mmCIF file of C-alpha atoms in Angstrom:
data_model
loop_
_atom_site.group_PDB
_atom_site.id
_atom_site.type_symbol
_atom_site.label_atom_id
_atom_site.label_comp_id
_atom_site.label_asym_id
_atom_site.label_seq_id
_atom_site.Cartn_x
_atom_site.Cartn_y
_atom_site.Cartn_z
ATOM 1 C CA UNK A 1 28.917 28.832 -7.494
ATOM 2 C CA UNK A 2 28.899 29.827 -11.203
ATOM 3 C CA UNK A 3 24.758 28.735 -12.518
ATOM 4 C CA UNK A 4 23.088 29.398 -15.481
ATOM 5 C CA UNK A 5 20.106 31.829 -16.063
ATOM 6 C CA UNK A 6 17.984 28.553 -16.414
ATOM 7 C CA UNK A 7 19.653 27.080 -13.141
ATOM 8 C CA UNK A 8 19.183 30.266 -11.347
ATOM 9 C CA UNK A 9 15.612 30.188 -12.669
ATOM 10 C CA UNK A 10 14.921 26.358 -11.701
ATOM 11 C CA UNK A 11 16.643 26.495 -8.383
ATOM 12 C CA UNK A 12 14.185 29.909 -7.457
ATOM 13 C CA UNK A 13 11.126 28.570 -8.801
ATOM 14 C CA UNK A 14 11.774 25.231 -6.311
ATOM 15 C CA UNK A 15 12.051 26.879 -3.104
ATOM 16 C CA UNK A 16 8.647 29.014 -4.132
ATOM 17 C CA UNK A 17 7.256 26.310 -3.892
ATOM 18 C CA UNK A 18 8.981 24.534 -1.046
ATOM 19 C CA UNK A 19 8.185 27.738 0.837
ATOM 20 C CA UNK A 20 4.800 28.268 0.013
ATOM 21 C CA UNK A 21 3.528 24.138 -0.663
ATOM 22 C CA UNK A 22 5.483 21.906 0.907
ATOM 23 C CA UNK A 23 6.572 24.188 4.555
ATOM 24 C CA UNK A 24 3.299 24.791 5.746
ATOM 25 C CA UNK A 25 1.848 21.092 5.736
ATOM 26 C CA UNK A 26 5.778 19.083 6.472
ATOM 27 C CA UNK A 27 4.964 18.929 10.173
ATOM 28 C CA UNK A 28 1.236 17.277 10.004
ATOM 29 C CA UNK A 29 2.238 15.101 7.010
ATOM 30 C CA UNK A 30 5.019 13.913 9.459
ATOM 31 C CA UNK A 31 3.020 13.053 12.297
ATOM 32 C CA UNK A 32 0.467 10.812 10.284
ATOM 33 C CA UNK A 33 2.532 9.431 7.597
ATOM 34 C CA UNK A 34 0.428 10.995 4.624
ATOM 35 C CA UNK A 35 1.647 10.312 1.417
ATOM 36 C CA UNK A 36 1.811 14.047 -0.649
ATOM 37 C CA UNK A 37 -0.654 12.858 -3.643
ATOM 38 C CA UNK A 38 -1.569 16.644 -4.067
ATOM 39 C CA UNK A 39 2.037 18.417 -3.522
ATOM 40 C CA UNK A 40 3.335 15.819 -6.162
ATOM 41 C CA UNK A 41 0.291 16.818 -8.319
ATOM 42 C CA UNK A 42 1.190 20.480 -7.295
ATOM 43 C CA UNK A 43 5.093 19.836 -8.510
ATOM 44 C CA UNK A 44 4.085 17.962 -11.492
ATOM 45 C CA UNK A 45 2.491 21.104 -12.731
ATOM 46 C CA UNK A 46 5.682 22.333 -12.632
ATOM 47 C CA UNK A 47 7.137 20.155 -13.793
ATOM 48 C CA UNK A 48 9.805 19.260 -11.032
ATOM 49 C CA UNK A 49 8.149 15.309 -11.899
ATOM 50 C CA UNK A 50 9.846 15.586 -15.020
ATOM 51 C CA UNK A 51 13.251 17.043 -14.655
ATOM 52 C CA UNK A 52 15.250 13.871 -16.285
ATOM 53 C CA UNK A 53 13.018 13.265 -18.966
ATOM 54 C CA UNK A 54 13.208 14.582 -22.278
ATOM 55 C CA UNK A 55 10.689 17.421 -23.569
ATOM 56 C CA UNK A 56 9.627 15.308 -25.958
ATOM 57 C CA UNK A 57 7.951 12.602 -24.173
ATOM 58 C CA UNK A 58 6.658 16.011 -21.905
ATOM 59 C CA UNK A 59 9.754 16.335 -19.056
ATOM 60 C CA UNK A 60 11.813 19.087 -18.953
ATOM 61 C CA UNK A 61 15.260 17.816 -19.311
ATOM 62 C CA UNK A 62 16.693 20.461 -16.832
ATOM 63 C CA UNK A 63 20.085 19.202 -16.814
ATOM 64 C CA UNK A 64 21.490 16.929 -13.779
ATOM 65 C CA UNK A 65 22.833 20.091 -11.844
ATOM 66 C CA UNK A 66 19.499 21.590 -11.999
ATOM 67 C CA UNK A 67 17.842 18.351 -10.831
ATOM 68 C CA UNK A 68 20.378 18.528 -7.438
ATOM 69 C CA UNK A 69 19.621 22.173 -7.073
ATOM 70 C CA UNK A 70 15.394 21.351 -7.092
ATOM 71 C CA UNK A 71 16.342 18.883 -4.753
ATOM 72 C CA UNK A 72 18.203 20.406 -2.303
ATOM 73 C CA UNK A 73 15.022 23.031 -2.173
ATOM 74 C CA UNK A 74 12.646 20.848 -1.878
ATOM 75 C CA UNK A 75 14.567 18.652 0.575
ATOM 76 C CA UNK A 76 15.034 21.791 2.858
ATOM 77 C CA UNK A 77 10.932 22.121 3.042
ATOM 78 C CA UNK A 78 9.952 18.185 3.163
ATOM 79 C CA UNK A 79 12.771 15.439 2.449
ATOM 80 C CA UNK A 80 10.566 13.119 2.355
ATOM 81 C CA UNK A 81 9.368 14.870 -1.135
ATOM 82 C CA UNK A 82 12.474 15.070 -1.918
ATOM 83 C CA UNK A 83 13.297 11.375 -1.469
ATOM 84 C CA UNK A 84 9.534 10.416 -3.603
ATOM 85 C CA UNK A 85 11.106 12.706 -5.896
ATOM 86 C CA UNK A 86 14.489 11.280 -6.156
ATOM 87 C CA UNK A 87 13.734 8.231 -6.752
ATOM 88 C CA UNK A 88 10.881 8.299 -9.227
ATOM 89 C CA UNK A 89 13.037 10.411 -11.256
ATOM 90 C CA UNK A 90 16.755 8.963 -11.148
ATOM 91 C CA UNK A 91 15.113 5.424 -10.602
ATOM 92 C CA UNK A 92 12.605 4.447 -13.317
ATOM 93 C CA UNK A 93 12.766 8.180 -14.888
ATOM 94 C CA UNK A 94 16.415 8.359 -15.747
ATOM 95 C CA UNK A 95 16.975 4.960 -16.280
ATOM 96 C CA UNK A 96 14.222 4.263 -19.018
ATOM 97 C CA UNK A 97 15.389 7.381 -21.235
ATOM 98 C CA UNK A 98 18.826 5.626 -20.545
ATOM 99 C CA UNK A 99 18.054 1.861 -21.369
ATOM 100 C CA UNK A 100 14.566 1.604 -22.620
ATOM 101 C CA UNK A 101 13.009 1.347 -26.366
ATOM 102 C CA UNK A 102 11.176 3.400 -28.302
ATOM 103 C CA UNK A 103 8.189 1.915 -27.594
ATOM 104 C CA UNK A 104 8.822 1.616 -23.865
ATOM 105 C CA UNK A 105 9.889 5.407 -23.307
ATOM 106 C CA UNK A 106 6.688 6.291 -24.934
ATOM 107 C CA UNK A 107 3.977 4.387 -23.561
ATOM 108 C CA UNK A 108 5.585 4.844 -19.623
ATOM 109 C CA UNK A 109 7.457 8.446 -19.824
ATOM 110 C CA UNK A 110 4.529 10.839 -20.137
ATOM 111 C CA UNK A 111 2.773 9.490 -17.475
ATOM 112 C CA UNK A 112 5.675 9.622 -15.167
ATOM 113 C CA UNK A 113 6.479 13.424 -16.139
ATOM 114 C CA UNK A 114 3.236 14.627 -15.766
ATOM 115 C CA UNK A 115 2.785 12.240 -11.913
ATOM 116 C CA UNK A 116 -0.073 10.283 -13.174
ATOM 117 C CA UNK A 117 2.428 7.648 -12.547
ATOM 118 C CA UNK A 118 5.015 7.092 -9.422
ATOM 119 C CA UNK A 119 7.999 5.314 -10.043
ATOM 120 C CA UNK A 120 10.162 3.268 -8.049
ATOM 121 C CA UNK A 121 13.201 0.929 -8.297
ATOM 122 C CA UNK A 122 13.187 -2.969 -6.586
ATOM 123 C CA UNK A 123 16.579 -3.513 -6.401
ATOM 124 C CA UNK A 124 17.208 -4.486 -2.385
ATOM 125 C CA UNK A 125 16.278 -7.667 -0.382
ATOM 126 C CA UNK A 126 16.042 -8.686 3.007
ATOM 127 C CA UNK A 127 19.380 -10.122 2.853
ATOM 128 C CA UNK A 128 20.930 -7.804 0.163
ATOM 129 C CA UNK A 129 21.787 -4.247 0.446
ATOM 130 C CA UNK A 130 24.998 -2.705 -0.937
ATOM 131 C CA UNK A 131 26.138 -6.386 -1.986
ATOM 132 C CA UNK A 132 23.508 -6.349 -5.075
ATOM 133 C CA UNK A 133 25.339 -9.422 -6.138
ATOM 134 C CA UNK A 134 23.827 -11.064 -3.660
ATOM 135 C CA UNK A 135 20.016 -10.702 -4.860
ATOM 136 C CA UNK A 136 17.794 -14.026 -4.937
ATOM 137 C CA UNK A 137 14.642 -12.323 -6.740
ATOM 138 C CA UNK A 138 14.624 -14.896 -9.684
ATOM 139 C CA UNK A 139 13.056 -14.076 -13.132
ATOM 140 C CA UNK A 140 12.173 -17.721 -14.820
ATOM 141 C CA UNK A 141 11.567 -18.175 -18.377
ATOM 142 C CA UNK A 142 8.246 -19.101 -19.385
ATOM 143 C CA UNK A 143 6.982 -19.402 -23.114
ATOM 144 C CA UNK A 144 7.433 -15.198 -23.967
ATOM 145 C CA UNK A 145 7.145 -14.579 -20.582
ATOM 146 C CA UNK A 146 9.000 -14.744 -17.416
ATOM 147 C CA UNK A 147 7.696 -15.353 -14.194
ATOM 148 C CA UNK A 148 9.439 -13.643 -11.383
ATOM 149 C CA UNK A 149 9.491 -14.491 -7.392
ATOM 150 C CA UNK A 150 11.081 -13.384 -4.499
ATOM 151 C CA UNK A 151 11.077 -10.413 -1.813
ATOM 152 C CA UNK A 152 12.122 -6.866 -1.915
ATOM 153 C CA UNK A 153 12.810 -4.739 1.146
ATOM 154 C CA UNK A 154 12.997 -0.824 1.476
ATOM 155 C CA UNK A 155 11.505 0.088 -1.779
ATOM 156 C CA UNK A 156 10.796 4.009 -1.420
ATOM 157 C CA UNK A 157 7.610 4.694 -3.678
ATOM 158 C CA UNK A 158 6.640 1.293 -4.429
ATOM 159 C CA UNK A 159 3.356 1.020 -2.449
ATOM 160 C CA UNK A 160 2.416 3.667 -4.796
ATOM 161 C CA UNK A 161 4.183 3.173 -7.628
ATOM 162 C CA UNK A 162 3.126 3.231 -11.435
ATOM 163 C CA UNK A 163 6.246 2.378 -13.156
ATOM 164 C CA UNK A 164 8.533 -0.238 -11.568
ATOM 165 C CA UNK A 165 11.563 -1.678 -12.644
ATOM 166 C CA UNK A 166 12.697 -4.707 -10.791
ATOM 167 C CA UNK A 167 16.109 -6.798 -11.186
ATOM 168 C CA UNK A 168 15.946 -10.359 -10.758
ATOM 169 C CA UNK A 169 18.509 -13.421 -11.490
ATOM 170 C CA UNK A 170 17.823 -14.418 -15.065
ATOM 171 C CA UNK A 171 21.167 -16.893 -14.971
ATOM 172 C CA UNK A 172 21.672 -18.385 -11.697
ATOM 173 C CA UNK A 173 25.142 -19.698 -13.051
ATOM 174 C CA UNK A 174 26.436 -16.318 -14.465
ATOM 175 C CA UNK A 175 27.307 -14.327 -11.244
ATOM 176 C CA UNK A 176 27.126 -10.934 -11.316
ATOM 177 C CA UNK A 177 26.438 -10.834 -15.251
ATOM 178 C CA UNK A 178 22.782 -12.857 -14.716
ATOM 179 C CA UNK A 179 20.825 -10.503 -13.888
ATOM 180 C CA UNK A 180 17.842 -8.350 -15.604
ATOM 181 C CA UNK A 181 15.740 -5.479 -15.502
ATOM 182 C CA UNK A 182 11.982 -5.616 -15.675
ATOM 183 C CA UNK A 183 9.390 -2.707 -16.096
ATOM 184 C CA UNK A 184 6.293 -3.780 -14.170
ATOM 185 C CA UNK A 185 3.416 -1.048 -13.855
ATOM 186 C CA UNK A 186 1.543 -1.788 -10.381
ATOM 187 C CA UNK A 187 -1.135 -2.641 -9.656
ATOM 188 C CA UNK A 188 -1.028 -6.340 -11.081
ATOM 189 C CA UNK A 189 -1.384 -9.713 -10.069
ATOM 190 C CA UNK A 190 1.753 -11.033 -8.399
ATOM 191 C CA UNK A 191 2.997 -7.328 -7.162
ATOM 192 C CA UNK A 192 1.735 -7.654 -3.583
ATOM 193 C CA UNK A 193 2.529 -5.007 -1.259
ATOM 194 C CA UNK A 194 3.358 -6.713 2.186
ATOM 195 C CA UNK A 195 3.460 -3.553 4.051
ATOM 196 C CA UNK A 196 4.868 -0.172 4.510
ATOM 197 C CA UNK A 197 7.183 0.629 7.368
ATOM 198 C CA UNK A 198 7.039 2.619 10.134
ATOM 199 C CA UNK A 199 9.821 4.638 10.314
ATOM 200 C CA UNK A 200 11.819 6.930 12.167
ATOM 201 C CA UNK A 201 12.682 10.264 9.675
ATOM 202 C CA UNK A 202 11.391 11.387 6.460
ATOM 203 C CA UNK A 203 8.127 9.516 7.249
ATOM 204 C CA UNK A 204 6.095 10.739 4.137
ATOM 205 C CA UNK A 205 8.040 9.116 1.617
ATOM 206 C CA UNK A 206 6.481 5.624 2.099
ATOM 207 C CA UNK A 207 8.943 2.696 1.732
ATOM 208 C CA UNK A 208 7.432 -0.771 1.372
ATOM 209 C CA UNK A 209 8.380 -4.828 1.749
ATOM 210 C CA UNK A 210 7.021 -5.989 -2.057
ATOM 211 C CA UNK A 211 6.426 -9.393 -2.236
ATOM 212 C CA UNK A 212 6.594 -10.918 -5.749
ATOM 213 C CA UNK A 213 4.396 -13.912 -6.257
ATOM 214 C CA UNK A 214 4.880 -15.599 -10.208
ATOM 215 C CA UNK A 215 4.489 -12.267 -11.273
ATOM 216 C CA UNK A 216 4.375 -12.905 -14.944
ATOM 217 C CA UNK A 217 6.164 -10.220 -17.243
ATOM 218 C CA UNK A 218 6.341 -10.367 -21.047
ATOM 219 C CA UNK A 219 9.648 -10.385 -22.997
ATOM 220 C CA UNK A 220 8.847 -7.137 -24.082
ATOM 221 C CA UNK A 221 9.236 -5.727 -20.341
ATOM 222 C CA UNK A 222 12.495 -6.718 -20.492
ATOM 223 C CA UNK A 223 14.828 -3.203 -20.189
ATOM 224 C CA UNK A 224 17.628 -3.715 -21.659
ATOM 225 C CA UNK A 225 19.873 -6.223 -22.378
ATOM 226 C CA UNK A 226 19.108 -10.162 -21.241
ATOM 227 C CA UNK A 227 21.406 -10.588 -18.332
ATOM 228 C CA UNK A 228 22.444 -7.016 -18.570
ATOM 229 C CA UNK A 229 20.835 -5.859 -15.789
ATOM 230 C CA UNK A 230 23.793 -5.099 -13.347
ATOM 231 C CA UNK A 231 25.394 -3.278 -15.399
ATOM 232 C CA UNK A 232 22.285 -0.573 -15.809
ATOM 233 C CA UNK A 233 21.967 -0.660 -12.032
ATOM 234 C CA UNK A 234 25.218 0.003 -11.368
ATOM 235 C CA UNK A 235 25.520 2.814 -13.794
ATOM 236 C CA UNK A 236 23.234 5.158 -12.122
ATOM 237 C CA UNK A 237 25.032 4.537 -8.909
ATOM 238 C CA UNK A 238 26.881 8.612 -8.871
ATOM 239 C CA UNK A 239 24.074 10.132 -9.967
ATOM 240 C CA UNK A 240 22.070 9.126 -6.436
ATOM 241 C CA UNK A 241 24.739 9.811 -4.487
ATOM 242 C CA UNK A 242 24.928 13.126 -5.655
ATOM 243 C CA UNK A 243 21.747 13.952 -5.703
ATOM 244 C CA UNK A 244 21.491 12.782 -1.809
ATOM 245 C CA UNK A 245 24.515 14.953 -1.203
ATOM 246 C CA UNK A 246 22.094 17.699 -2.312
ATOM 247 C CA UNK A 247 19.322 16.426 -0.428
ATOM 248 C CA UNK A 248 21.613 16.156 2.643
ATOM 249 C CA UNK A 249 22.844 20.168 2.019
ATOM 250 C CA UNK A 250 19.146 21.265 1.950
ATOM 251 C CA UNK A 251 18.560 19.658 5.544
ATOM 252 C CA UNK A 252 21.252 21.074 6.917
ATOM 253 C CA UNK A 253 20.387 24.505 5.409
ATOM 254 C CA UNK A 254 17.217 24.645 7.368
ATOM 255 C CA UNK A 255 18.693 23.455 9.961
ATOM 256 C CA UNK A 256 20.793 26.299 9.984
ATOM 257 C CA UNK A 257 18.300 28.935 9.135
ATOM 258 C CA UNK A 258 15.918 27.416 12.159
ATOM 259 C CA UNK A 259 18.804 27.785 14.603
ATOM 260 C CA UNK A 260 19.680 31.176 13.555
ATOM 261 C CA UNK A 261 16.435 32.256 13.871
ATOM 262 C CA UNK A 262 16.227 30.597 17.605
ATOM 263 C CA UNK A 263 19.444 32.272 18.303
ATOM 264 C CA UNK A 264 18.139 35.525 17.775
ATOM 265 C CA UNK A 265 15.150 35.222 19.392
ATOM 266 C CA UNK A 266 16.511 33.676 22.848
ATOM 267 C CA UNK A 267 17.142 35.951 25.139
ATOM 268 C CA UNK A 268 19.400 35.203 28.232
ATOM 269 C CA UNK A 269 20.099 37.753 31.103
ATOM 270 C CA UNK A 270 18.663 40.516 28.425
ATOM 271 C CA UNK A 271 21.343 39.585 25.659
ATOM 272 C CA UNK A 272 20.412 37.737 22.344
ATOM 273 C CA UNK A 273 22.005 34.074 22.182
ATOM 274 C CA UNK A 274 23.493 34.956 19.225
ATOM 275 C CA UNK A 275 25.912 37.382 20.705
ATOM 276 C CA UNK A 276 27.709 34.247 23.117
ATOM 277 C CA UNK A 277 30.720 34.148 21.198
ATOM 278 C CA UNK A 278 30.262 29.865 21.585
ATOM 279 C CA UNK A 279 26.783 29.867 20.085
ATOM 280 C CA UNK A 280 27.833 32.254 17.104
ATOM 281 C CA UNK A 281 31.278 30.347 16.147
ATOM 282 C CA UNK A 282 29.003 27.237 16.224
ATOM 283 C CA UNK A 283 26.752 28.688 14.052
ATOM 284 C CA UNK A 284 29.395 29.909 11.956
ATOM 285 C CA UNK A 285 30.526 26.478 11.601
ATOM 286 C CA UNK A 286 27.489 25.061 10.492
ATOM 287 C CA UNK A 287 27.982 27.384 7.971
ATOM 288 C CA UNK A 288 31.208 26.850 6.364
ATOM 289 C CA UNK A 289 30.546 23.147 6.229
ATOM 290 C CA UNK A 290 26.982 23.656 4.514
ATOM 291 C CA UNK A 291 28.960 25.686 1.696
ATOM 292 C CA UNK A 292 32.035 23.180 0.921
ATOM 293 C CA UNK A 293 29.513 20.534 0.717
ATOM 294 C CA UNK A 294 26.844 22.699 -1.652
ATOM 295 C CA UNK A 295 30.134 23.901 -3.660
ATOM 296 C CA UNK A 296 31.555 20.392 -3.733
ATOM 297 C CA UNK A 297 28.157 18.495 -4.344
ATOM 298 C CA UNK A 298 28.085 20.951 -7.213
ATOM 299 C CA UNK A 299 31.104 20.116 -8.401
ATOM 300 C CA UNK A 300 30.804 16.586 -9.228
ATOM 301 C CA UNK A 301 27.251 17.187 -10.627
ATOM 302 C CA UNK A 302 29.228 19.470 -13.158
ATOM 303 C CA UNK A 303 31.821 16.401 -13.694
ATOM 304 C CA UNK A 304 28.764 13.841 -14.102
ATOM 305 C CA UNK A 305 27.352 16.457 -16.944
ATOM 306 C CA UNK A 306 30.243 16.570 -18.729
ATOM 307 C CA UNK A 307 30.566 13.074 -19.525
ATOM 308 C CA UNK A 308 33.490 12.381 -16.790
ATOM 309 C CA UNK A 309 33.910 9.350 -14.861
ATOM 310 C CA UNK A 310 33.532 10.735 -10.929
ATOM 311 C CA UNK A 311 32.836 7.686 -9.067
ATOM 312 C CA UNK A 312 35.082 9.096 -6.814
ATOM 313 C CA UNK A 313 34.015 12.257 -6.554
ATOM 314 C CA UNK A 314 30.525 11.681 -5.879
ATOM 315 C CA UNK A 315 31.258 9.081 -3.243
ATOM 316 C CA UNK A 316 32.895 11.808 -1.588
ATOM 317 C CA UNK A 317 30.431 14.476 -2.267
ATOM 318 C CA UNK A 318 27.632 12.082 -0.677
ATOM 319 C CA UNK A 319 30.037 10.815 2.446
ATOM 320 C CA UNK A 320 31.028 14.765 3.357
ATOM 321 C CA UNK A 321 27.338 15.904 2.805
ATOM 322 C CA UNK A 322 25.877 13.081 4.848
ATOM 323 C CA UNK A 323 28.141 13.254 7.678
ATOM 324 C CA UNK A 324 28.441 16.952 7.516
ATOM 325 C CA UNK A 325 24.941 16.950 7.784
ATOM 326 C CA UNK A 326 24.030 15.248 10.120
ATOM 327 C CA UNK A 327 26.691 16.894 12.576
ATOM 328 C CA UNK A 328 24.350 20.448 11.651
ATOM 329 C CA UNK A 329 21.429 19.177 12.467
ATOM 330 C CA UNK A 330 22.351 18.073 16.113
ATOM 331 C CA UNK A 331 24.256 21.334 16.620
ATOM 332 C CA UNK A 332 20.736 23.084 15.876
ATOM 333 C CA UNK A 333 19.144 20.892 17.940
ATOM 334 C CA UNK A 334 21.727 21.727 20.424
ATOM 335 C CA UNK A 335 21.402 25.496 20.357
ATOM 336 C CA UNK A 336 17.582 24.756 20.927
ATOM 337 C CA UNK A 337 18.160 22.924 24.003
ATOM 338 C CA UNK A 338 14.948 21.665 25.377
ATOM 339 C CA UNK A 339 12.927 23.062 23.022
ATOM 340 C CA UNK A 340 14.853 21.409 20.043
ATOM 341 C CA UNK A 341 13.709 17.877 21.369
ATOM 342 C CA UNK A 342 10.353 18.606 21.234
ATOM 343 C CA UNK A 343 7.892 18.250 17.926
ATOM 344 C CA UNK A 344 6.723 22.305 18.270
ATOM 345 C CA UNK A 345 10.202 22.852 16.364
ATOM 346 C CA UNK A 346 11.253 21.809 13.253
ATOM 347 C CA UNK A 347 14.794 20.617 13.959
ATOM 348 C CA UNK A 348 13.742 17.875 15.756
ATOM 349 C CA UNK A 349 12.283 16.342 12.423
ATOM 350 C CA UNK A 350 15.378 17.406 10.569
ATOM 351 C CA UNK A 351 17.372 15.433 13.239
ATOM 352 C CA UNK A 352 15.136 12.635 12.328
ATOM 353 C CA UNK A 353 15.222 13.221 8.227
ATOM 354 C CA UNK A 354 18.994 13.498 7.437
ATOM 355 C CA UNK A 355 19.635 10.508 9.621
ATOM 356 C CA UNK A 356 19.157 7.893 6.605
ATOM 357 C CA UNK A 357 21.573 9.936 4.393
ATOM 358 C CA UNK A 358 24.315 7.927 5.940
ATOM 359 C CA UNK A 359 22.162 5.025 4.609
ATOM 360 C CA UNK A 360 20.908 4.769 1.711
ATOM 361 C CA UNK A 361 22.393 5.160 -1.952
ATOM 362 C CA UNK A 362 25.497 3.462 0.019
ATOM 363 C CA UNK A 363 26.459 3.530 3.602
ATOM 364 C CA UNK A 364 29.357 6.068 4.537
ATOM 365 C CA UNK A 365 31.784 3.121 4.497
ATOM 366 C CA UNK A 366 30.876 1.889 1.199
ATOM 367 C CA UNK A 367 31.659 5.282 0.521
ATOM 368 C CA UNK A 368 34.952 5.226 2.194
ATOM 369 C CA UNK A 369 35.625 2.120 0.414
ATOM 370 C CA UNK A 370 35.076 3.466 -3.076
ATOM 371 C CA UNK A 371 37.131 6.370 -2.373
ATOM 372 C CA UNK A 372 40.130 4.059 -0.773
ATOM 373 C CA UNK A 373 39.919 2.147 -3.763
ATOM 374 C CA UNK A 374 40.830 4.647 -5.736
ATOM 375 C CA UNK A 375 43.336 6.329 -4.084
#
């Protein structure tokens, strides 16, 4: 894996502080749910809140490979930071320096580089997941304003968000093509947080059931286009499932690392684990699918840099990861016996975390679906 000296430099500088901010606390934040207010503070400082923002509304504008590469480091540590960080930065982030005005990018930007604001992205509903066309959130015209209502389900960030950007049916008779994208910035009359879920992996990144009561937006919250809005939500569709292929690489790697380590510890009949030729060529397997997926991940991430269309490629980049992924972590839970199922070890919450990579930015057959339509 060819990287730049600013890569190389990003990529180190993330797993510093994985290592020494985000490892030491991951297992106590896990058991009680805490939402990481001072390791995002800690990260905005350096300026990992930033990485898709321009340096001239005070983000770094890394690059998308170095984004994935932060990720994956941060993800090995605590991937629930890594998710709060994904999506405040390739939801409203990426997306306003993509779609918004002048005027929007710098009155919401700064904030969200330096973490004074949290971003997050409504898009899914009780009854809508992957089939966005199928959203009933309706935005209704109102003088200069419109008034929005309906419910959104699994929002990651947005009991704490800042900055939200929320698509709702503009033209109930246009299909697809009628809906719109709102910037909101919580708390405000009409964003009502119905409650955060209690979940079963990556438990610090808080996701939420908003509830939007005639929440009243003016036309000039309106990002981009009238009735464009499917079209900008669609458009950052590779870009997350990249950046979760990354996410689901830097689980496995710890994984890995935490069953090595086991393995050489654990002794049976005075010999190390390690040297039973079935735990060693299961480690070594681990191993060799944590690569293809980093090298492959890595890949498209190059592809989606370059200005190439790689729907394709990052479907499959974010199926293989997830899958791959979650395969490692059981195998390191595995090699742990017992002691793997019980919360004294860190695979069991790995086990828990990579689970929803088969989930979220698309399920693995809307992956396989994607990738049979092109073939």
């Amino acid at each position: 894996m060819f990287l730049s000296d600013q890569q190389r430099m990003i990529r180190a500088s993330a797993r510093k502080i994985a290592r020494d901010v985000l490892t030491p606390t991951a297992a106590e934040r896990d058991r009680t749910s805490t939402w990481p207010a001072g390791e995002l503070k800690t990260l905005a400082a350096q300026g990992f809140m930033g990485m898709t923002i321009p340096e001239e509304f005070g983000g770094s504008g890394a690059g998308f490979l170095a984004y994935c590469l932060a990720i994956e480091e941060l993800s090995a540590a605590d991937a629930g930071v890594g998710t709060i960080v994904h999506v405040h930065s390739l939801g409203p982030g990426h997306v306003i320096v993509r779609n918004g005005t002048a005027e929007q990018k710098k009155r919401l930007l700064p904030a969200m580089a330096s973490g004074e604001k949290i971003g997050a992205f409504l898009i899914t509903e009780p009854q809508a997941g992957s089939d966005t066309s199928a959203l009933r959130t309706s935005a209704r015209r109102d003088g200069d304003d419109f008034v929005i209502n309906g419910t959104k389900q699994f929002i990651s960030n947005g009991s704490e968000a800042g900055v939200a950007i929320i698509v709702a049916r503009t033209n109930p008779d246009a299909g697809k093509q009628g809906f719109t994208t709102f910037l909101v910035e919580p708390p405000v009359k009409g964003y009502v947080v119905s409650r955060v879920e209690d979940k079963l992996g990556q438990r610090t990144a808080h996701i939420a059931q908003i509830q939007l009561d005639d929440l009243r937006i003016p036309k000039e919250n309106i990002l981009g286009p009238l009735d464009g809005g499917y079209g900008i939500t669609m458009s950052g569709l590779s870009d997350g499932r990249i950046a979760i292929a990354a996410q689901a690489v830097g689980i496995a790697q710890a994984a890995l690392g935490a069953a090595v380590q086991y393995a050489r510890d654990r002794e049976v009949a005075g010999k190390s684990i390690m040297d039973l030729q079935g735990v060693s060529f299961t480690l070594a397997d681990m191993a060799a699918q944590i690569d293809v997926a980093r090298q492959y991940y890595t890949y498209a991430a190059r592809l989606l840099e370059a200005g190439v269309p790689c729907f394709k490629e990052a479907a499959i980049a974010k199926l293989f990861a997830s899958e791959m992924a979650e395969k490692v972590c059981s195998e390191a839970l595995q090699i742990h016996g017992g002691y793997g199922y019980l919360r004294d070890f860190p695979v069991e919450r790995y086990y828990r975390d990579v689970r929803v990579c088969k989930i979220y930015e698309g399920t693995s057959n809307i992956q396989k679906l994607i990738i049979a339509r092109s073939l």
